Amino acid sequence: IDVVPWLHDDLRTALRAAYPDHTFTLPAFLQYRSWVGGDRDGNPNVTPEVTWRTLLSHRELILKHYLRNVAELKREYSQSIRLVPITGELEASLDQDRREVPLDPEQANRLSLEPYALKLAFVQTRLEATLNHLRSLSDFNEVGPAFHAEPPAYPSAEPFLQDLLILQYSLRQHHSSHLADEGGLGHLIVQARSFGFHLASLDVRQHSDEHTPLLDEIIAAARVLPDGARYSDLEEAEKVRVLTQELCSPRPLLPRNWQGSPDAMAGIAVFDVIRHSRQYLSTDSVNAYIISMTHGISDILEVLLLAKETGLVRWRASEEGHALESDLDIVPLFETIEDLECCGELMAELFENGAYRDHLQARGFFQEIMLGYSDSNKDGGYLTANWSLQDTQGRLAEVCRKAGVTLRLFHGRGGTVGRGGGRANRAIMAQPPGSFDGRIRFTEQGEVASFRYSFPPIAHRHLEQIVSAVLLATTNIPEPAKVRDEWRDAMARMADDSKRTYRSLVYEDPDFWDFYTQATPIRHISRLPITSRPTFRPGRQLVGLEGLRAIPWVFAWIQSRYVVPGWYGMGSALSAFAEQNPHHLEILQQMYHEWAFFRTVVDNAQLELVRAHLPTAASYAARVEPKELGERIHGRIVEEYRLAHEWILKVTQNDELLPNAHVIRHTVEMRNPAVEPLSKIQVALLEIWDRMEEEEQTPAWRDAILLSITGIAAAMQSTG
């Protein structure tokens, strides 16, 4: 929160140096969101009550921050009216404060000749009243008159910001621009613009499958379909027809006192929480509803209909007839390779839907789309996922351009390369031409948040790189190389080869799951108390890859030092393409030196190859039963590693991986001897555990295994 105004100062200083004859007022160009407490996908602990308490916590944290800063400013801004005049605007504001804000008489008398400090005292009292008002908001089910903030409390962040701006303008007008812009007041104004009273907007997220049972109950209760017909049994086209029909109708489907199943009532309550938070806390408290595993148009229209049923989408009479009002961005999340390939056509068809077009008009023809980096990698492998995501961005941008829709891509990047991690600024610069106009969102997850934000100078450097990359990418400086058709053809062919190689091991080898569950500690990772959701999707057990979530999938490979998700399939793809034609290696070398996207993909794979340690991985494979299985699959992985290592060196024209990343190479070289004993201990503990009878598997042994997992994760600086 303190780095954001620091960054504003830096940009303002740079602009003044470059354009000394101009005055700049910067908008809040950097903002935060969260889904901690709002992400219900696979996490039964995120109830509507938890979401509400999260929103209250956000508000409490930011109000306390403002109170601390205003108290400091009040001591600093003690200019006397006898020496520093004030504007008529500030004088009128103080008169209003005296009528509305009960200030301690002693303090009011003491500050009578210090109008700037007096104004801050009134601001402080209003903030305290706003904070105290939170106590009446503890239960979102008890909505009533007490939910409305009354003076002297601020009704929203806007009047608070206006009070600060009145102070700033008065200081500027009376030869105190430095105090107005460079000091604590300027920083507080930036924070008020960036964080409001909501701190960080909360994204609500749910799996697409969870909305259908709720619609089954609602549509049955409203008797929309003939007797005996169920919404969930309809074909996709018929679902879309029914949903569109109901969205275009101004009437609600359910009476206010409707009672469905407990699951249905909890699903409705989530939307009630969103509506109440926007009405009583901040219009920025919740702005988006994200739909995991979006497969069809009905997945999006279902959420829109639920929003309409709970008052977040409304029909209002207007001079032209009826106009739709919509409070929520509906954000599809495309995650699998198949969904990424089809999402362009899906969104084009969605934009033609009359009901959704009305929603888009209400949202200013703005559409956010989230891209999943984790499941696409797990589905098709590293190279295939990266190319599919890159190609998808270009296609989505074109679809939105033709539909007259403003697009913002939301990149669901994880911490590791296998989940879209790596240098954020390079990823921004590597986006396809035409897909980026300066609007971007991406996730900072897990240990990445700690590494990048725990120490303010590092946080500042990280954010500085991001803002710099956004400015450069938006203005096309440096001008990106034109992506040649032969480069795209090469990537498409290599993506297909990589996917084939990856899936032949992970999905088509009937013995792979037995290898994976023995050659990694995946069976124990689910017991770690650090996960944000269960290791497996609801209703799935540790019986197959399909139900396993992407984070533990990657985490387990890092533990055994294979790091498969960050490079597997790359070697086969490069070698197959290069060996088809003597000219192809030259094309790959040209792509690496001139195409930012391909260079980023290759460099990230180099990083993961350096982080992998196959001698350690061999000790995990050695415990697989039968032995032939461990040797066979370990051999396949070793051969693919050899190919990737060999062909990446040929493409980059270097003698070693990451030759210019001396710090990274040195870190890995120092780390390996320290991690190896931990790995040996973990392998031994897994062996002992597997030989134990169930009654012998005591908590002490389990804790030892979990400690070995957390130890290796800390050493590798990665949990997936």
XYZ file of C-alpha atoms in Angstrom:
720
model
C 0.000 0.000 0.000
C 2.953 2.324 0.566
C 4.740 1.281 -2.631
C 1.853 2.406 -4.862
C 2.255 6.154 -4.082
C 6.030 5.679 -4.248
C 5.585 4.434 -7.812
C 3.261 7.343 -8.617
C 5.971 9.728 -7.400
C 8.524 8.071 -9.665
C 6.321 8.289 -12.744
C 5.346 11.896 -12.022
C 9.014 12.834 -11.587
C 9.917 11.142 -14.871
C 7.090 12.910 -16.700
C 8.144 16.293 -15.316
C 11.706 15.702 -16.434
C 10.579 14.756 -19.940
C 7.803 17.367 -20.237
C 8.736 20.295 -17.966
C 6.051 22.585 -19.411
C 3.161 20.272 -18.535
C 1.253 19.541 -15.325
C 0.301 15.928 -14.739
C -2.484 14.461 -12.622
C -2.035 10.713 -12.665
C -5.011 8.375 -12.430
C -4.907 5.333 -10.153
C -3.047 3.226 -12.693
C -2.249 0.324 -10.364
C -4.918 -1.470 -8.337
C -5.306 -4.724 -6.489
C -7.959 -7.391 -6.280
C -8.182 -10.598 -4.298
C -10.136 -13.821 -4.290
C -9.122 -14.942 -0.808
C -12.543 -15.430 0.784
C -14.340 -15.181 -2.558
C -13.071 -18.227 -4.465
C -15.633 -20.976 -3.921
C -14.337 -23.270 -6.679
C -13.634 -26.525 -4.889
C -13.410 -24.945 -1.445
C -16.459 -25.717 0.726
C -15.074 -23.514 3.498
C -15.751 -20.340 1.491
C -19.332 -19.792 2.605
C -21.358 -16.611 1.992
C -20.623 -15.662 5.597
C -16.869 -15.990 5.022
C -17.127 -13.799 1.914
C -19.002 -11.130 3.873
C -16.470 -11.196 6.729
C -13.681 -10.901 4.161
C -15.226 -7.759 2.721
C -15.619 -6.257 6.195
C -11.989 -7.124 6.936
C -10.845 -5.350 3.773
C -12.753 -2.229 4.794
C -11.469 -2.325 8.366
C -7.835 -2.670 7.271
C -7.909 0.282 4.898
C -9.836 2.548 7.284
C -7.305 1.885 10.043
C -4.508 2.665 7.618
C -6.119 5.991 6.701
C -6.649 6.838 10.360
C -2.970 6.307 11.166
C -1.894 8.468 8.252
C -4.390 11.261 8.961
C -3.214 11.383 12.595
C 0.366 11.892 11.387
C -0.667 14.547 8.877
C -2.597 16.428 11.540
C 0.624 16.874 13.506
C 2.576 17.949 10.422
C 0.123 20.355 8.753
C -0.075 22.916 11.535
C 0.230 26.081 9.432
C -1.316 29.106 11.120
C -4.084 31.041 9.386
C -2.074 34.163 10.225
C 0.731 33.002 7.926
C -0.921 30.709 5.368
C -4.375 31.658 4.059
C -6.958 29.133 2.892
C -9.292 28.976 -0.092
C -12.975 29.782 0.179
C -13.671 26.143 -0.687
C -11.767 24.935 2.372
C -13.476 27.540 4.554
C -16.921 26.377 3.383
C -15.922 22.767 3.964
C -14.886 23.570 7.537
C -18.258 25.270 8.147
C -20.064 22.143 6.997
C -17.838 19.976 9.202
C -18.665 22.113 12.252
C -22.368 21.470 11.647
C -22.028 17.706 11.066
C -19.023 16.509 13.049
C -19.006 16.570 16.880
C -15.379 17.515 17.538
C -13.942 17.608 21.046
C -14.225 21.280 22.178
C -10.700 21.336 23.561
C -9.257 20.070 20.269
C -11.435 22.452 18.236
C -10.231 25.395 20.332
C -6.594 24.336 20.137
C -6.753 24.052 16.349
C -8.888 27.147 15.738
C -5.979 29.013 14.130
C -4.673 25.921 12.280
C -7.281 25.313 9.560
C -5.351 22.532 7.799
C -4.902 20.555 11.008
C -8.514 21.321 11.962
C -9.775 19.938 8.658
C -7.722 16.796 9.217
C -9.208 16.489 12.717
C -12.688 16.520 11.172
C -11.540 13.937 8.592
C -10.161 11.795 11.418
C -13.467 11.940 13.307
C -15.409 10.999 10.179
C -13.104 8.039 9.557
C -13.529 6.871 13.159
C -17.305 7.006 12.740
C -17.018 5.088 9.467
C -14.923 2.417 11.195
C -17.350 2.196 14.118
C -20.196 1.714 11.650
C -18.655 -1.625 10.641
C -19.895 -3.140 13.896
C -23.477 -2.831 12.686
C -22.651 -4.746 9.499
C -21.523 -8.036 11.035
C -24.441 -10.134 9.708
C -25.400 -9.648 6.075
C -28.671 -11.511 6.724
C -29.872 -8.691 8.983
C -30.087 -5.983 6.345
C -31.869 -2.910 7.675
C -31.666 0.834 8.236
C -28.535 0.410 10.398
C -26.623 -0.706 7.327
C -26.676 2.848 5.955
C -23.825 5.023 7.239
C -25.099 8.259 8.758
C -23.084 11.472 9.329
C -20.495 12.043 10.563
C -19.453 8.743 8.927
C -18.405 8.910 5.292
C -21.012 7.240 3.043
C -18.232 6.239 0.613
C -14.598 6.875 -0.210
C -15.441 9.705 -2.620
C -16.247 12.376 0.046
C -13.068 11.361 1.900
C -11.046 11.862 -1.262
C -12.771 15.204 -1.913
C -11.818 16.431 1.573
C -8.182 15.587 0.853
C -8.310 17.270 -2.552
C -9.740 20.461 -0.980
C -6.743 20.518 1.347
C -4.350 19.867 -1.513
C -5.803 22.618 -3.708
C -5.674 25.171 -0.884
C -2.007 24.370 -0.227
C -1.181 24.682 -3.914
C -2.880 28.055 -4.093
C -0.820 29.389 -1.201
C 2.755 28.570 -2.158
C 2.853 25.100 -0.577
C 2.893 22.839 -3.640
C 5.636 20.699 -2.174
C 3.500 19.898 0.859
C 0.470 19.385 -1.340
C 2.022 16.961 -3.805
C 5.232 15.430 -2.489
C 4.473 14.703 1.149
C 2.110 12.493 3.096
C -0.998 14.256 1.803
C -0.124 13.488 -1.821
C 0.537 9.867 -0.914
C -2.756 9.587 0.964
C -4.642 10.950 -2.056
C -3.032 8.324 -4.299
C -4.005 5.608 -1.799
C -7.572 6.905 -1.555
C -7.866 6.738 -5.354
C -6.252 3.302 -5.576
C -7.726 1.512 -2.554
C -10.922 3.446 -1.731
C -12.760 2.048 1.270
C -12.609 -1.462 -0.211
C -8.796 -2.004 -0.147
C -8.961 -4.640 -2.917
C -12.003 -5.636 -4.925
C -12.948 -9.219 -4.147
C -13.438 -11.553 -7.101
C -16.076 -14.216 -6.545
C -15.299 -17.442 -8.393
C -17.200 -20.692 -8.821
C -16.972 -23.763 -11.054
C -19.391 -23.781 -13.981
C -20.827 -27.148 -12.934
C -22.094 -25.699 -9.642
C -24.619 -23.339 -11.242
C -26.607 -25.960 -13.136
C -28.148 -27.708 -10.072
C -29.149 -24.312 -8.703
C -30.842 -23.412 -12.003
C -32.560 -26.813 -11.959
C -34.326 -25.870 -8.726
C -35.120 -22.289 -9.718
C -36.494 -23.129 -13.168
C -38.522 -26.038 -11.769
C -39.990 -23.803 -9.043
C -40.883 -21.135 -11.616
C -42.394 -23.790 -13.937
C -40.547 -22.463 -16.958
C -40.325 -25.917 -18.541
C -43.075 -28.500 -19.103
C -43.784 -30.858 -16.212
C -41.083 -33.472 -15.807
C -38.492 -31.591 -17.860
C -35.214 -30.669 -16.155
C -33.017 -27.772 -17.154
C -29.833 -29.833 -16.767
C -31.121 -32.398 -19.284
C -31.513 -29.829 -22.063
C -29.141 -29.593 -25.009
C -26.839 -26.561 -25.061
C -28.871 -24.697 -27.692
C -32.086 -25.170 -25.732
C -30.398 -24.059 -22.493
C -29.280 -20.878 -24.216
C -32.809 -20.272 -25.543
C -34.398 -20.679 -22.102
C -31.795 -18.519 -20.366
C -32.057 -15.784 -22.995
C -35.850 -15.779 -22.738
C -35.746 -15.335 -18.963
C -33.018 -12.695 -19.105
C -35.108 -10.638 -21.509
C -38.116 -10.774 -19.195
C -38.339 -8.088 -16.482
C -40.172 -10.395 -14.074
C -38.294 -12.429 -11.426
C -38.517 -16.201 -11.451
C -38.913 -16.709 -7.707
C -40.955 -15.130 -4.929
C -38.967 -13.422 -2.164
C -39.774 -16.108 0.417
C -38.768 -19.054 -1.788
C -36.965 -21.841 0.050
C -34.848 -24.294 -1.896
C -32.310 -26.892 -0.832
C -29.484 -25.784 1.505
C -27.033 -25.809 -1.423
C -29.385 -23.702 -3.528
C -29.935 -21.181 -0.734
C -26.166 -20.912 -0.210
C -25.710 -20.311 -3.940
C -28.316 -17.533 -3.902
C -26.771 -16.078 -0.734
C -23.461 -15.530 -2.544
C -25.200 -13.131 -4.929
C -26.998 -11.491 -2.000
C -23.616 -10.845 -0.375
C -22.365 -9.234 -3.581
C -25.440 -6.999 -3.794
C -25.256 -5.969 -0.139
C -21.531 -5.282 -0.320
C -21.988 -3.003 -3.310
C -24.915 -1.221 -1.651
C -23.562 -0.813 1.882
C -19.756 -1.100 1.661
C -18.473 0.088 -1.708
C -19.437 -0.196 -5.352
C -15.873 -1.448 -5.847
C -16.095 -4.164 -3.188
C -17.064 -6.823 -5.776
C -16.958 -6.127 -9.509
C -16.501 -9.537 -11.120
C -17.854 -13.068 -11.011
C -15.419 -15.584 -12.511
C -16.665 -18.873 -13.958
C -14.080 -21.641 -13.773
C -14.035 -24.235 -16.544
C -16.280 -22.278 -18.893
C -17.240 -24.619 -21.732
C -20.335 -23.066 -23.317
C -22.482 -19.964 -23.622
C -24.956 -21.361 -21.118
C -22.238 -21.344 -18.429
C -22.061 -17.540 -18.780
C -25.787 -16.853 -19.171
C -26.550 -18.963 -16.079
C -24.540 -16.595 -13.895
C -26.148 -13.575 -15.544
C -29.599 -15.000 -14.800
C -28.684 -15.653 -11.155
C -27.447 -12.059 -10.945
C -30.779 -10.860 -12.364
C -32.706 -12.979 -9.887
C -30.884 -11.335 -6.974
C -31.109 -7.727 -8.184
C -27.590 -7.309 -9.554
C -29.060 -7.127 -13.060
C -32.244 -5.092 -13.468
C -34.590 -3.812 -16.119
C -35.413 -0.106 -15.749
C -37.995 1.931 -17.610
C -36.470 4.558 -19.878
C -37.582 6.946 -22.611
C -36.659 4.323 -25.205
C -38.589 1.576 -23.397
C -36.653 -0.644 -21.027
C -32.914 -0.539 -20.370
C -30.828 -3.155 -18.612
C -28.646 -2.182 -15.647
C -25.857 -4.562 -14.650
C -23.568 -4.269 -11.624
C -21.271 -7.177 -12.346
C -18.682 -8.191 -14.927
C -19.253 -11.823 -15.899
C -15.787 -13.269 -16.503
C -15.415 -16.633 -18.283
C -12.277 -18.596 -17.413
C -10.957 -20.776 -20.233
C -8.533 -23.390 -18.928
C -8.224 -26.532 -21.029
C -6.500 -26.694 -24.410
C -9.828 -27.508 -26.081
C -11.583 -24.552 -24.450
C -8.738 -22.215 -25.386
C -8.986 -23.344 -29.009
C -12.766 -22.824 -29.117
C -13.223 -19.737 -26.936
C -12.907 -17.253 -29.808
C -15.921 -18.766 -31.597
C -17.780 -19.053 -28.285
C -17.290 -15.357 -27.436
C -18.250 -14.279 -30.970
C -21.509 -16.209 -30.644
C -22.074 -14.855 -27.129
C -21.682 -11.270 -28.344
C -24.495 -11.941 -30.838
C -26.862 -13.002 -28.043
C -29.409 -10.231 -27.487
C -29.596 -10.591 -23.707
C -25.832 -10.605 -23.293
C -25.512 -7.680 -25.666
C -27.821 -5.691 -23.369
C -25.583 -6.642 -20.439
C -22.496 -5.529 -22.362
C -24.116 -2.189 -23.156
C -24.857 -1.710 -19.457
C -21.171 -2.413 -18.691
C -19.903 0.046 -21.296
C -19.194 -2.724 -23.817
C -16.379 -3.971 -21.604
C -15.496 -7.664 -21.353
C -12.917 -9.311 -19.138
C -11.762 -12.826 -20.045
C -9.544 -14.949 -17.845
C -7.037 -17.421 -19.279
C -5.939 -20.401 -17.221
C -2.241 -21.229 -17.360
C -2.309 -24.141 -14.921
C -4.875 -26.569 -16.293
C -3.860 -25.902 -19.892
C -0.308 -26.980 -19.031
C -1.549 -30.053 -17.173
C -3.783 -30.836 -20.139
C -1.318 -30.420 -23.015
C 2.163 -29.808 -21.665
C 4.421 -26.770 -21.469
C 4.982 -25.773 -25.099
C 1.443 -26.570 -26.230
C -0.124 -24.565 -23.418
C 2.069 -21.549 -24.075
C 1.323 -21.498 -27.781
C -2.381 -22.120 -27.238
C -2.548 -19.194 -24.805
C -0.612 -16.928 -27.156
C -2.753 -17.818 -30.149
C -5.938 -17.469 -28.093
C -5.069 -13.916 -27.049
C -4.765 -12.815 -30.651
C -8.025 -14.473 -31.672
C -9.963 -13.054 -28.702
C -8.643 -9.567 -29.423
C -9.857 -9.823 -33.013
C -13.298 -11.125 -31.968
C -13.738 -8.268 -29.488
C -12.542 -5.687 -31.999
C -15.108 -6.837 -34.561
C -17.868 -6.786 -31.922
C -16.956 -3.305 -30.692
C -16.095 -4.644 -27.255
C -13.225 -3.444 -25.079
C -11.235 -6.467 -23.901
C -9.163 -6.905 -20.787
C -7.317 -10.196 -20.467
C -6.878 -11.644 -16.992
C -3.855 -13.936 -16.894
C -4.185 -16.690 -14.281
C -0.431 -17.144 -13.898
C 1.028 -19.268 -11.125
C 4.404 -19.000 -9.456
C 6.208 -21.710 -11.398
C 6.962 -21.832 -15.121
C 4.702 -24.880 -15.380
C 1.791 -22.670 -14.293
C 2.636 -19.586 -16.361
C 5.213 -18.115 -13.989
C 8.406 -16.325 -14.859
C 9.276 -12.687 -15.393
C 5.983 -10.752 -15.551
C 7.467 -7.845 -17.505
C 8.769 -10.170 -20.226
C 5.388 -11.870 -20.459
C 3.717 -8.476 -20.949
C 6.169 -7.518 -23.701
C 5.644 -10.889 -25.413
C 1.873 -10.498 -25.914
C 0.648 -10.767 -29.498
C 0.314 -7.497 -31.429
C -3.177 -6.022 -31.254
C -4.162 -7.901 -28.100
C -3.015 -5.260 -25.627
C -4.146 -1.688 -25.048
C -2.745 -1.067 -21.577
C -5.399 -2.932 -19.590
C -4.100 -6.095 -17.954
C -4.689 -8.236 -14.906
C -2.623 -11.131 -13.637
C -2.423 -13.158 -10.480
C 0.373 -13.158 -7.903
C 0.024 -16.418 -5.991
C 1.583 -18.379 -3.163
C 5.232 -17.858 -2.387
C 5.476 -15.389 -5.279
C 3.529 -12.851 -3.208
C 6.061 -13.259 -0.409
C 9.112 -13.084 -2.685
C 7.877 -10.016 -4.563
C 6.088 -7.985 -1.907
C 7.482 -8.702 1.577
C 10.404 -6.263 1.210
C 9.309 -2.798 -0.023
C 12.316 -2.090 -2.322
C 11.836 -5.444 -4.077
C 8.096 -4.799 -4.367
C 8.889 -1.390 -5.841
C 11.345 -2.861 -8.344
C 8.883 -5.575 -9.397
C 6.006 -3.137 -9.888
C 8.297 -0.670 -11.651
C 9.190 -3.371 -14.185
C 5.511 -4.188 -14.725
C 4.464 -0.560 -15.235
C 7.442 0.001 -17.529
C 6.552 -3.065 -19.612
C 2.911 -1.972 -19.881
C 3.917 1.510 -21.070
C 6.376 0.089 -23.605
C 3.981 -2.566 -24.869
C 1.126 -0.055 -25.188
C 3.228 2.362 -27.221
C 5.033 -0.391 -29.185
C 8.464 0.766 -27.981
C 10.592 -0.994 -29.019
C 8.599 -1.858 -32.104
C 7.815 -5.587 -31.949
C 9.052 -7.791 -34.741
C 6.371 -8.777 -37.211
C 5.378 -12.356 -36.495
C 5.949 -14.167 -39.752
C 3.595 -16.824 -41.027
C 6.412 -19.376 -41.080
C 7.030 -18.701 -37.377
C 3.372 -19.286 -36.543
C 3.337 -22.446 -38.665
C 6.456 -23.664 -36.883
C 4.892 -23.026 -33.473
C 1.659 -24.793 -34.428
C 3.556 -27.865 -35.644
C 5.816 -27.949 -32.600
C 2.831 -27.499 -30.275
C 1.167 -30.548 -31.846
C 4.353 -32.630 -31.529
C 4.886 -31.490 -27.950
C 1.297 -32.309 -26.991
C 1.592 -35.768 -28.534
C 4.816 -36.467 -26.639
C 3.417 -35.146 -23.360
C 0.066 -36.911 -23.511
C 1.630 -40.196 -24.619
C 3.404 -40.239 -21.262
C 0.930 -38.577 -18.915
C -2.455 -39.682 -20.250
C -1.875 -42.609 -22.600
C 0.640 -44.705 -20.697
C -1.589 -46.964 -18.566
C 1.065 -47.267 -15.863
C 1.880 -43.584 -15.541
C -0.397 -42.926 -12.555
C 1.241 -45.763 -10.608
C 4.641 -44.236 -11.350
C 3.588 -40.711 -10.437
C 2.024 -41.627 -7.100
C 5.123 -43.603 -6.085
C 7.850 -41.377 -7.542
C 6.479 -38.213 -5.921
C 5.010 -37.447 -2.465
C 1.622 -36.510 -3.971
C -0.285 -38.728 -1.502
C 1.055 -36.655 1.381
C 0.842 -33.160 -0.155
C -2.908 -33.081 0.420
C -2.254 -33.145 4.190
C -0.208 -29.935 4.173
C -1.988 -27.066 5.963
C -0.928 -24.517 3.324
C -3.334 -25.156 0.473
C -6.137 -22.800 -0.507
C -8.413 -25.658 -1.560
C -8.531 -29.476 -1.523
C -5.927 -31.226 -3.670
C -8.660 -32.936 -5.687
C -11.816 -31.478 -7.176
C -15.040 -32.259 -5.278
C -16.182 -35.838 -5.629
C -12.787 -37.033 -6.875
C -10.308 -39.107 -4.896
C -6.647 -39.967 -5.393
C -7.410 -42.390 -8.212
C -6.467 -40.525 -11.391
C -5.019 -37.461 -13.003
C -8.277 -35.923 -14.207
C -9.436 -34.858 -10.752
C -6.029 -33.693 -9.514
C -5.631 -29.934 -9.317
C -2.806 -28.197 -11.131
C -0.952 -26.833 -8.099
C -0.328 -30.192 -6.374
C 0.434 -31.695 -9.805
C 3.303 -29.246 -10.245
C 4.265 -29.267 -6.555
C 4.861 -33.027 -6.529
C 7.134 -32.883 -9.600
C 9.222 -30.152 -7.972
C 9.601 -32.237 -4.828
C 11.098 -35.143 -6.780
C 13.239 -32.717 -8.834
C 11.879 -33.816 -12.211
C 10.119 -30.439 -12.748
C 8.319 -32.097 -15.692
C 5.584 -29.406 -16.199
C 8.189 -26.764 -17.040
C 9.848 -28.420 -20.030
C 8.575 -31.910 -20.945
C 7.741 -32.250 -24.656
C 9.952 -29.321 -25.654
C 12.880 -31.461 -26.789
C 10.819 -33.743 -29.015
C 9.073 -30.769 -30.594
C 12.281 -28.856 -31.369
C 14.127 -31.902 -32.673
C 11.212 -33.086 -34.857
C 10.824 -29.681 -36.470
C 14.542 -29.049 -36.941
C 15.196 -32.457 -38.473
C 12.424 -32.101 -41.082
C 14.424 -29.593 -43.091
C 18.023 -28.312 -42.877
C 16.650 -24.770 -43.002
C 14.404 -25.259 -39.946
C 17.139 -24.854 -37.324
C 17.937 -21.473 -38.809
C 14.237 -20.535 -38.542
C 14.220 -21.528 -34.858
C 17.339 -19.481 -34.187
C 15.775 -16.513 -35.923
C 12.577 -16.938 -33.891
C 14.575 -16.975 -30.664
C 16.481 -13.782 -31.455
C 13.613 -11.780 -32.995
C 10.344 -12.985 -31.429
C 9.853 -12.007 -27.763
C 7.216 -14.709 -27.192
C 9.370 -17.601 -28.398
C 12.423 -16.284 -26.576
C 10.431 -16.108 -23.323
C 9.147 -19.668 -23.763
C 12.648 -21.026 -24.444
C 14.277 -19.059 -21.616
C 11.671 -20.192 -19.092
C 12.222 -23.804 -20.164
C 15.966 -23.296 -19.690
C 15.298 -22.140 -16.147
C 13.287 -25.274 -15.366
C 15.899 -27.558 -16.932
C 18.521 -25.962 -14.682
C 16.271 -26.395 -11.631
C 15.669 -30.082 -12.406
C 18.138 -32.584 -10.930
C 17.770 -36.021 -12.500
C 20.266 -37.829 -10.203
C 17.983 -36.927 -7.289
C 14.893 -37.803 -9.322
C 16.376 -41.257 -9.973
C 16.246 -42.045 -6.255
C 12.490 -41.416 -6.288
C 12.041 -43.573 -9.388
C 14.023 -46.357 -7.709
C 11.290 -46.851 -5.101
C 8.592 -47.474 -7.735
C 7.162 -50.985 -7.850
C 7.568 -52.877 -10.066
C 11.158 -51.833 -10.677
C 10.754 -52.151 -14.439
C 8.051 -49.462 -14.358
C 10.267 -47.003 -12.512
C 13.189 -47.635 -14.832
C 11.042 -47.399 -17.968
C 9.328 -44.093 -17.245
C 12.413 -42.554 -15.646
C 14.253 -43.468 -18.832
C 11.626 -41.721 -20.955
C 11.913 -38.560 -18.884
C 15.727 -38.650 -19.017
C 15.680 -39.018 -22.807
C 13.258 -36.105 -23.202
C 15.467 -34.030 -20.896
C 18.480 -34.855 -23.055
C 16.645 -33.798 -26.200
C 15.435 -30.542 -24.633
C 18.910 -29.711 -23.336
C 20.563 -30.480 -26.682
C 18.148 -28.628 -28.931
C 17.712 -25.566 -26.729
C 21.484 -25.080 -26.855
C 21.343 -25.353 -30.652
C 18.482 -22.874 -30.893
C 20.066 -20.342 -28.519
C 23.533 -20.982 -29.987
C 25.057 -21.241 -26.526
C 27.373 -23.755 -24.857
C 25.379 -23.947 -21.627
C 21.887 -23.181 -20.357
C 21.251 -19.619 -19.159
C 24.821 -18.459 -19.812
C 23.995 -14.852 -18.929
C 21.945 -15.614 -15.800
C 24.934 -15.994 -13.501
C 22.951 -15.357 -10.301
C 20.386 -18.043 -11.101
C 23.012 -20.618 -12.070
C 25.062 -19.840 -8.967
C 21.967 -20.129 -6.757
C 21.096 -23.551 -8.190
C 24.686 -24.775 -7.898
C 24.788 -23.730 -4.254
C 21.330 -25.110 -3.537
C 21.675 -28.621 -4.965
C 24.128 -29.963 -2.333
C 21.904 -28.523 0.396
C 18.687 -29.996 -1.001
C 20.079 -33.459 -1.715
C 20.157 -34.586 1.945
C 16.542 -33.441 2.363
C 15.557 -35.484 -0.681
C 17.362 -38.573 0.657
C 15.538 -38.165 3.977
C 12.208 -37.782 2.197
C 12.755 -40.912 0.076
C 13.687 -42.871 3.207
C 10.613 -41.609 5.075
C 8.337 -42.541 2.159
C 9.881 -46.022 2.078
C 9.348 -46.488 5.822
C 5.785 -45.196 5.633
C 4.853 -47.565 2.800
C 6.198 -50.563 4.744
C 4.267 -49.671 7.892
C 1.016 -51.234 8.942
C -1.820 -48.721 9.215
C -1.712 -48.682 13.023
C 2.007 -47.883 12.911
C 1.523 -44.758 10.794
C 1.548 -42.386 13.745
C 1.293 -38.573 13.596
C 5.028 -38.302 14.360
C 5.928 -40.169 11.159
C 3.367 -38.180 9.173
C 4.758 -34.911 10.523
C 8.266 -35.972 9.545
C 7.161 -36.498 5.943
C 5.331 -33.167 5.881
C 8.406 -31.415 7.281
C 10.521 -32.927 4.521
C 8.028 -31.589 1.945
C 8.023 -28.076 3.395
C 11.819 -28.176 3.709
C 12.318 -29.015 0.033
C 9.676 -26.448 -0.956
C 11.549 -23.771 0.998
C 14.856 -24.809 -0.552
C 13.416 -24.850 -4.082
C 11.449 -21.653 -3.315
C 8.408 -23.203 -4.926
C 5.235 -25.024 -3.970
C 3.859 -25.061 -7.498
